[in-house]
GROMACS .gro file of C-alpha atoms in nm:
model
  357
    1MET     CA    1   0.002  -0.001   0.001
    2LYS     CA    2   0.137   0.336  -0.103
    3ARG     CA    3   0.221   0.563   0.188
    4VAL     CA    4   0.082   0.920   0.180
    5SER     CA    5   0.335   1.182   0.279
    6CYS     CA    6   0.276   1.388   0.591
    7SER     CA    7   0.328   1.711   0.397
    8TRP     CA    8   0.051   1.607   0.152
    9LEU     CA    9  -0.184   1.531   0.441
   10CYS     CA   10  -0.102   1.867   0.601
   11CYS     CA   11  -0.195   2.045   0.285
   12VAL     CA   12  -0.525   1.857   0.267
   13LEU     CA   13  -0.601   1.942   0.628
   14ALA     CA   14  -0.516   2.306   0.568
   15LEU     CA   15  -0.744   2.318   0.266
   16LEU     CA   16  -1.029   2.159   0.465
   17CYS     CA   17  -0.972   2.415   0.738
   18ILE     CA   18  -1.044   2.690   0.489
   19ILE     CA   19  -1.340   2.549   0.301
   20THR     CA   20  -1.525   2.361   0.576
   21CYS     CA   21  -1.776   2.564   0.766
   22CYS     CA   22  -2.021   2.475   1.039
   23GLU     CA   23  -2.291   2.714   1.154
   24GLY     CA   24  -2.102   3.005   1.001
   25ALA     CA   25  -1.772   2.928   1.177
   26ILE     CA   26  -1.443   2.818   1.021
   27LYS     CA   27  -1.327   2.478   1.148
   28LEU     CA   28  -0.963   2.484   1.253
   29PRO     CA   29  -0.745   2.171   1.248
   30PRO     CA   30  -0.727   1.969   1.570
   31GLY     CA   31  -0.505   2.135   1.824
   32VAL     CA   32  -0.515   2.477   1.662
   33THR     CA   33  -0.687   2.757   1.849
   34ILE     CA   34  -0.743   3.127   1.788
   35PRO     CA   35  -0.878   3.237   2.128
   36GLY     CA   36  -0.936   3.604   2.052
   37VAL     CA   37  -0.941   3.894   1.810
   38PHE     CA   38  -0.767   4.224   1.879
   39ALA     CA   39  -0.792   4.531   1.657
   40PHE     CA   40  -0.567   4.835   1.616
   41GLY     CA   41  -0.596   5.127   1.378
   42ASP     CA   42  -0.877   5.342   1.247
   43SER     CA   43  -1.258   5.368   1.216
   44ILE     CA   44  -1.299   5.045   1.023
   45VAL     CA   45  -1.216   4.853   1.343
   46ASP     CA   46  -1.301   5.113   1.610
   47GLN     CA   47  -1.582   4.951   1.813
   48GLY     CA   48  -1.652   5.266   2.016
   49ASN     CA   49  -1.327   5.390   2.169
   50ASN     CA   50  -1.386   5.742   2.030
   51ASN     CA   51  -1.704   5.764   2.236
   52VAL     CA   52  -1.507   5.854   2.545
   53ILE     CA   53  -1.255   6.104   2.405
   54LYS     CA   54  -1.295   6.465   2.296
   55THR     CA   55  -1.318   6.450   1.919
   56LEU     CA   56  -1.575   6.520   1.648
   57LEU     CA   57  -1.510   6.179   1.495
   58LYS     CA   58  -1.779   5.981   1.675
   59SER     CA   59  -2.062   5.764   1.561
   60ASN     CA   60  -2.248   5.684   1.883
   61PHE     CA   61  -2.579   5.836   1.766
   62PRO     CA   62  -2.853   5.739   1.519
   63PRO     CA   63  -2.870   5.637   1.247
   64TYR     CA   64  -2.536   5.451   1.314
   65GLY     CA   65  -2.597   5.107   1.456
   66LYS     CA   66  -2.959   5.089   1.337
   67ASP     CA   67  -2.912   4.722   1.236
   68PHE     CA   68  -2.690   4.634   1.532
   69GLN     CA   69  -2.825   4.432   1.819
   70GLY     CA   70  -3.124   4.622   1.950
   71GLY     CA   71  -3.063   4.907   1.708
   72VAL     CA   72  -2.846   5.089   1.962
   73PRO     CA   73  -2.554   5.303   1.838
   74THR     CA   74  -2.231   5.176   1.988
   75GLY     CA   75  -1.969   5.391   1.819
   76ARG     CA   76  -1.921   5.146   1.532
   77TYR     CA   77  -1.894   5.332   1.202
   78SER     CA   78  -2.161   5.136   1.018
   79ASN     CA   79  -2.525   5.030   1.035
   80GLY     CA   80  -2.435   4.702   1.205
   81LYS     CA   81  -2.141   4.477   1.274
   82THR     CA   82  -1.788   4.561   1.167
   83PRO     CA   83  -1.486   4.344   1.065
   84PRO     CA   84  -1.368   4.259   1.421
   85ASP     CA   85  -1.719   4.127   1.509
   86LEU     CA   86  -1.757   3.935   1.184
   87ILE     CA   87  -1.405   3.781   1.192
   88ALA     CA   88  -1.451   3.669   1.555
   89GLU     CA   89  -1.792   3.526   1.461
   90GLU     CA   90  -1.652   3.339   1.157
   91LEU     CA   91  -1.376   3.191   1.370
   92GLY     CA   92  -1.631   3.073   1.631
   93ILE     CA   93  -1.483   3.292   1.905
   94THR     CA   94  -1.761   3.531   2.000
   95ASN     CA   95  -2.034   3.740   1.837
   96PHE     CA   96  -1.901   4.086   1.928
   97ILE     CA   97  -1.562   4.240   1.992
   98PRO     CA   98  -1.597   4.531   2.241
   99ALA     CA   99  -1.406   4.856   2.257
  100TYR     CA  100  -1.135   4.851   2.517
  101LEU     CA  101  -1.245   5.190   2.657
  102ASP     CA  102  -1.606   5.082   2.681
  103PRO     CA  103  -1.706   5.175   3.040
  104ASN     CA  104  -1.924   4.858   3.052
  105LEU     CA  105  -1.635   4.627   2.967
  106LYS     CA  106  -1.617   4.337   3.215
  107ALA     CA  107  -1.329   4.107   3.313
  108GLN     CA  108  -1.510   3.815   3.146
  109ASP     CA  109  -1.500   4.006   2.815
  110LEU     CA  110  -1.121   4.028   2.810
  111PRO     CA  111  -1.013   3.676   2.699
  112THR     CA  112  -1.187   3.684   2.361
  113GLY     CA  113  -1.029   4.016   2.256
  114VAL     CA  114  -1.101   4.387   2.231
  115SER     CA  115  -1.046   4.673   1.995
  116PHE     CA  116  -0.802   4.951   2.071
  117ALA     CA  117  -0.867   5.134   1.742
  118SER     CA  118  -0.970   5.494   1.706
  119GLY     CA  119  -1.158   5.645   1.414
  120GLY     CA  120  -0.932   5.892   1.231
  121CYS     CA  121  -0.608   5.733   1.338
  122GLY     CA  122  -0.323   5.658   1.094
  123TYR     CA  123   0.036   5.537   1.078
  124ASP     CA  124   0.151   5.900   1.037
  125PRO     CA  125   0.145   6.053   1.389
  126GLN     CA  126   0.011   6.377   1.238
  127THR     CA  127  -0.307   6.203   1.125
  128SER     CA  128  -0.440   6.136   1.475
  129GLN     CA  129  -0.317   6.471   1.608
  130ILE     CA  130  -0.517   6.664   1.341
  131VAL     CA  131  -0.847   6.521   1.457
  132SER     CA  132  -0.762   6.460   1.825
  133VAL     CA  133  -0.804   6.083   1.833
  134ILE     CA  134  -0.607   5.796   1.986
  135SER     CA  135  -0.270   5.749   1.817
  136LEU     CA  136  -0.118   5.411   1.747
  137SER     CA  137   0.143   5.473   2.016
  138ASP     CA  138  -0.136   5.531   2.270
  139GLN     CA  139  -0.317   5.222   2.141
  140LEU     CA  140  -0.001   5.030   2.228
  141LYS     CA  141  -0.012   5.179   2.581
  142HIS     CA  142  -0.371   5.056   2.612
  143PHE     CA  143  -0.263   4.713   2.491
  144LYS     CA  144   0.004   4.699   2.763
  145GLU     CA  145  -0.259   4.799   3.019
  146TYR     CA  146  -0.497   4.537   2.883
  147ILE     CA  147  -0.233   4.262   2.919
  148GLY     CA  148  -0.196   4.353   3.286
  149LYS     CA  149  -0.571   4.330   3.336
  150LEU     CA  150  -0.586   3.999   3.151
  151LYS     CA  151  -0.313   3.848   3.365
  152ALA     CA  152  -0.502   3.955   3.677
  153ALA     CA  153  -0.818   3.797   3.541
  154VAL     CA  154  -0.694   3.461   3.402
  155GLY     CA  155  -0.334   3.421   3.528
  156GLU     CA  156  -0.005   3.491   3.353
  157GLU     CA  157   0.030   3.162   3.160
  158ARG     CA  158  -0.315   3.171   3.010
  159ALA     CA  159  -0.287   3.541   2.934
  160ASN     CA  160   0.041   3.491   2.746
  161ASN     CA  161  -0.125   3.207   2.552
  162ILE     CA  162  -0.423   3.423   2.458
  163VAL     CA  163  -0.208   3.714   2.334
  164SER     CA  164   0.029   3.494   2.134
  165ASN     CA  165  -0.235   3.278   1.967
  166SER     CA  166  -0.502   3.542   1.902
  167LEU     CA  167  -0.548   3.723   1.576
  168HIS     CA  168  -0.431   4.087   1.580
  169LEU     CA  169  -0.589   4.304   1.309
  170VAL     CA  170  -0.405   4.618   1.201
  171VAL     CA  171  -0.614   4.848   0.985
  172ALA     CA  172  -0.473   5.193   0.907
  173GLY     CA  173  -0.336   5.411   0.627
  174SER     CA  174  -0.658   5.528   0.460
  175ASP     CA  175  -0.681   5.841   0.674
  176ASP     CA  176  -0.314   5.915   0.615
  177LEU     CA  177  -0.372   5.940   0.242
  178ALA     CA  178  -0.736   6.056   0.214
  179ASN     CA  179  -0.712   6.321   0.489
  180THR     CA  180  -0.361   6.410   0.596
  181TYR     CA  181  -0.202   6.397   0.252
  182PHE     CA  182  -0.475   6.480   0.000
  183THR     CA  183  -0.772   6.659   0.158
  184ILE     CA  184  -0.605   6.860   0.432
  185GLY     CA  185  -0.273   6.852   0.253
  186ILE     CA  186  -0.063   6.907   0.560
  187ARG     CA  187   0.208   6.668   0.436
  188ARG     CA  188   0.213   6.763   0.066
  189ALA     CA  189   0.453   7.049   0.120
  190GLN     CA  190   0.702   6.814   0.285
  191TYR     CA  191   0.671   6.491   0.082
  192ASP     CA  192   0.596   6.374  -0.266
  193ILE     CA  193   0.371   6.071  -0.269
  194SER     CA  194   0.651   5.817  -0.294
  195SER     CA  195   0.842   5.960   0.004
  196TYR     CA  196   0.518   5.989   0.205
  197ALA     CA  197   0.445   5.623   0.127
  198ASP     CA  198   0.788   5.541   0.270
  199LEU     CA  199   0.699   5.731   0.587
  200VAL     CA  200   0.369   5.544   0.621
  201VAL     CA  201   0.531   5.202   0.566
  202SER     CA  202   0.820   5.277   0.800
  203SER     CA  203   0.572   5.373   1.074
  204ALA     CA  204   0.369   5.058   1.006
  205SER     CA  205   0.683   4.843   1.033
  206SER     CA  206   0.774   5.000   1.369
  207PHE     CA  207   0.424   4.950   1.503
  208ILE     CA  208   0.420   4.578   1.399
  209GLN     CA  209   0.753   4.524   1.577
  210GLU     CA  210   0.626   4.688   1.891
  211LEU     CA  211   0.316   4.463   1.886
  212TYR     CA  212   0.544   4.168   1.845
  213GLN     CA  213   0.753   4.275   2.145
  214LEU     CA  214   0.434   4.277   2.353
  215GLY     CA  215   0.364   3.915   2.260
  216ALA     CA  216   0.151   3.934   1.945
  217ARG     CA  217   0.245   3.664   1.693
  218ARG     CA  218  -0.051   3.637   1.448
  219LEU     CA  219  -0.084   3.975   1.280
  220ALA     CA  220  -0.315   4.048   0.990
  221VAL     CA  221  -0.208   4.378   0.844
  222PHE     CA  222  -0.456   4.522   0.599
  223GLY     CA  223  -0.348   4.713   0.291
  224ILE     CA  224  -0.515   5.040   0.192
  225PRO     CA  225  -0.844   5.001  -0.001
  226PRO     CA  226  -0.925   5.197  -0.323
  227ILE     CA  227  -0.981   5.520  -0.136
  228GLY     CA  228  -1.042   5.713  -0.456
  229CYS     CA  229  -1.372   5.527  -0.496
  230LEU     CA  230  -1.509   5.611  -0.153
  231PRO     CA  231  -1.819   5.828  -0.196
  232SER     CA  232  -1.668   6.120  -0.009
  233GLN     CA  233  -1.350   6.111  -0.218
  234ARG     CA  234  -1.552   6.088  -0.540
  235THR     CA  235  -1.727   6.408  -0.427
  236LEU     CA  236  -1.406   6.587  -0.331
  237ALA     CA  237  -1.173   6.470  -0.604
  238GLY     CA  238  -1.381   6.290  -0.870
  239GLY     CA  239  -1.494   6.590  -1.074
  240SER     CA  240  -1.849   6.679  -1.174
  241LEU     CA  241  -1.924   6.317  -1.265
  242ARG     CA  242  -1.796   6.189  -0.922
  243MET     CA  243  -1.571   5.929  -1.085
  244CYS     CA  244  -1.315   5.734  -0.877
  245SER     CA  245  -1.004   5.944  -0.822
  246GLU     CA  246  -0.724   5.762  -0.999
  247GLU     CA  247  -0.464   5.975  -0.821
  248TYR     CA  248  -0.592   5.860  -0.483
  249ASN     CA  249  -0.616   5.497  -0.593
  250GLN     CA  250  -0.264   5.501  -0.736
  251ALA     CA  251  -0.136   5.638  -0.407
  252ALA     CA  252  -0.305   5.353  -0.220
  253GLN     CA  253  -0.155   5.099  -0.460
  254LEU     CA  254   0.191   5.258  -0.408
  255VAL     CA  255   0.168   5.223  -0.031
  256ASN     CA  256   0.051   4.871  -0.066
  257ALA     CA  257   0.334   4.780  -0.300
  258LYS     CA  258   0.583   4.903  -0.041
  259LEU     CA  259   0.398   4.759   0.257
  260SER     CA  260   0.365   4.398   0.131
  261PRO     CA  261   0.738   4.315   0.101
  262THR     CA  262   0.817   4.501   0.422
  263LEU     CA  263   0.572   4.277   0.611
  264GLU     CA  264   0.712   3.963   0.438
  265SER     CA  265   1.055   4.068   0.558
  266LEU     CA  266   0.926   4.107   0.917
  267ASN     CA  267   0.760   3.769   0.894
  268GLN     CA  268   1.098   3.616   0.813
  269SER     CA  269   1.293   3.805   1.076
  270LEU     CA  270   1.064   3.785   1.377
  271PRO     CA  271   1.078   3.431   1.523
  272GLN     CA  272   0.751   3.233   1.540
  273SER     CA  273   0.558   3.523   1.390
  274ARG     CA  274   0.281   3.516   1.127
  275VAL     CA  275   0.281   3.866   0.984
  276VAL     CA  276   0.044   3.858   0.690
  277TYR     CA  277  -0.029   4.131   0.438
  278VAL     CA  278  -0.403   4.127   0.365
  279ASP     CA  279  -0.495   4.260   0.022
  280ILE     CA  280  -0.818   4.451   0.062
  281TYR     CA  281  -0.767   4.677  -0.237
  282ASN     CA  282  -0.851   4.423  -0.509
  283PRO     CA  283  -1.160   4.252  -0.352
  284PHE     CA  284  -1.302   4.590  -0.252
  285LEU     CA  285  -1.243   4.736  -0.601
  286ASP     CA  286  -1.413   4.436  -0.756
  287LEU     CA  287  -1.710   4.485  -0.521
  288ILE     CA  288  -1.736   4.851  -0.627
  289GLN     CA  289  -1.685   4.786  -1.001
  290HIS     CA  290  -1.925   4.488  -1.015
  291PRO     CA  291  -2.183   4.551  -0.742
  292GLN     CA  292  -2.449   4.336  -0.916
  293ASN     CA  293  -2.230   4.028  -0.877
  294TYR     CA  294  -2.267   4.061  -0.502
  295GLY     CA  295  -2.633   4.167  -0.480
  296PHE     CA  296  -2.579   4.541  -0.456
  297GLU     CA  297  -2.739   4.819  -0.656
  298VAL     CA  298  -2.566   5.134  -0.537
  299ASN     CA  299  -2.186   5.163  -0.540
  300ASP     CA  300  -2.108   5.536  -0.545
  301ARG     CA  301  -2.318   5.679  -0.260
  302GLY     CA  302  -2.371   5.603   0.103
  303CYS     CA  303  -2.707   5.512   0.250
  304CYS     CA  304  -2.700   5.813   0.489
  305GLY     CA  305  -2.830   6.149   0.365
  306THR     CA  306  -2.744   6.229   0.005
  307GLY     CA  307  -2.468   5.966   0.034
  308ASN     CA  308  -2.217   6.202  -0.125
  309ILE     CA  309  -2.041   6.359   0.170
  310GLU     CA  310  -2.223   6.267   0.498
  311VAL     CA  311  -2.002   6.098   0.749
  312VAL     CA  312  -1.984   6.109   1.135
  313ILE     CA  313  -2.156   6.426   1.256
  314LEU     CA  314  -2.301   6.496   0.910
  315CYS     CA  315  -2.469   6.156   0.910
  316ASN     CA  316  -2.726   6.203   1.186
  317LYS     CA  317  -3.091   6.143   1.272
  318TYR     CA  318  -3.188   6.444   1.059
  319SER     CA  319  -3.000   6.331   0.750
  320GLY     CA  320  -3.234   6.049   0.653
  321THR     CA  321  -3.130   5.709   0.524
  322CYS     CA  322  -3.197   5.500   0.216
  323PRO     CA  323  -3.498   5.260   0.216
  324ASP     CA  324  -3.282   4.943   0.201
  325ASP     CA  325  -2.922   4.954   0.315
  326SER     CA  326  -2.863   4.595   0.205
  327LYS     CA  327  -2.853   4.728  -0.154
  328TYR     CA  328  -2.577   4.976  -0.071
  329ILE     CA  329  -2.205   4.903  -0.050
  330PHE     CA  330  -2.149   5.211   0.164
  331TRP     CA  331  -2.334   5.309   0.480
  332ASP     CA  332  -2.209   5.670   0.496
  333SER     CA  333  -1.973   5.837   0.252
  334TYR     CA  334  -1.666   5.661   0.394
  335HIS     CA  335  -1.762   5.330   0.559
  336PRO     CA  336  -1.916   5.012   0.417
  337THR     CA  337  -2.244   4.858   0.525
  338GLU     CA  338  -2.257   4.545   0.735
  339GLN     CA  339  -2.357   4.351   0.424
  340ALA     CA  340  -2.051   4.470   0.230
  341TYR     CA  341  -1.828   4.389   0.529
  342LYS     CA  342  -1.969   4.038   0.541
  343ILE     CA  343  -1.875   3.972   0.183
  344LEU     CA  344  -1.524   4.116   0.220
  345VAL     CA  345  -1.462   3.934   0.553
  346ASN     CA  346  -1.572   3.603   0.404
  347GLN     CA  347  -1.329   3.642   0.116
  348ILE     CA  348  -1.049   3.744   0.347
  349ILE     CA  349  -1.096   3.451   0.583
  350GLN     CA  350  -1.119   3.201   0.301
  351LYS     CA  351  -0.793   3.332   0.152
  352TYR     CA  352  -0.581   3.402   0.458
  353VAL     CA  353  -0.685   3.192   0.758
  354ASN     CA  354  -0.439   2.914   0.671
  355SER     CA  355  -0.153   3.169   0.682
  356PHE     CA  356  -0.191   3.201   1.060
  357ILE     CA  357  -0.181   2.825   1.135
   0.00000   0.00000   0.00000
């Protein structure tokens, strides 16, 4: 009888891990655990941390959260769940990832992960300063504080295991380009786009290494999406026809082209690490360019208000919303709907989950 090699069996098991689902959750191979999900970065993964700081960049009021559990706004920048919730749900960990600064956070919530992210944050320190939000360096301080609380709650050994085996999402860079560089233009006098991309990637690399030093080993670092196709950027830079801004999209592609090999280098140099570049640009662009393939009808406007410019305080209970947000890719002029997030998260998990095993 012909012997089947172990490496071949491992490949089969890995494939099964990706494609086999049960009740919406990915089945991991025996002995493999991902106990929690942590999030760092900007509004895409901010679960409500901005609620408790002095900034205009909040979303803890209607109509935000209208499709969330109970229809209560939580500070998530969408109509419902966001990527940390959906990823944790797909991995069978928990249904919701809370904000670390949530005053209602309990000790029993700590082991399955929290979000340290802050809407408006970026890799460039100037980005968070401009809008008075929590910088990545302060998010690291909160992470250190969290680890201390976790050790007190579950013991040092289990806490270390949770931190090292959990999935750490890093989502930033969009605000650096869309706001700091292009719209506000505070960095344009100092950098051309290539040198600014170098600054962003260098800051990202430093942040990843600091997370690693704190015990993180499984890191999913998201590239920048096609920011030129966001409704607000179409309005600001897309001309009278509100086309996608190719200049903005090319800038995002440039940063991604520099970020990907940098992360691969870190993955090779940091022992026992799984530092993975997650391409969000191409699946998101395909979603926008071919909305009908995914069940959407509107790809260039948000559901809130006119959909052209309303975001955060401009998207409010007086703005009005579309009749059916499930037909819209975007909730406001900057952030996707829960339905769009679900499609993107499903694609991401199918493609990348094996990279962390």
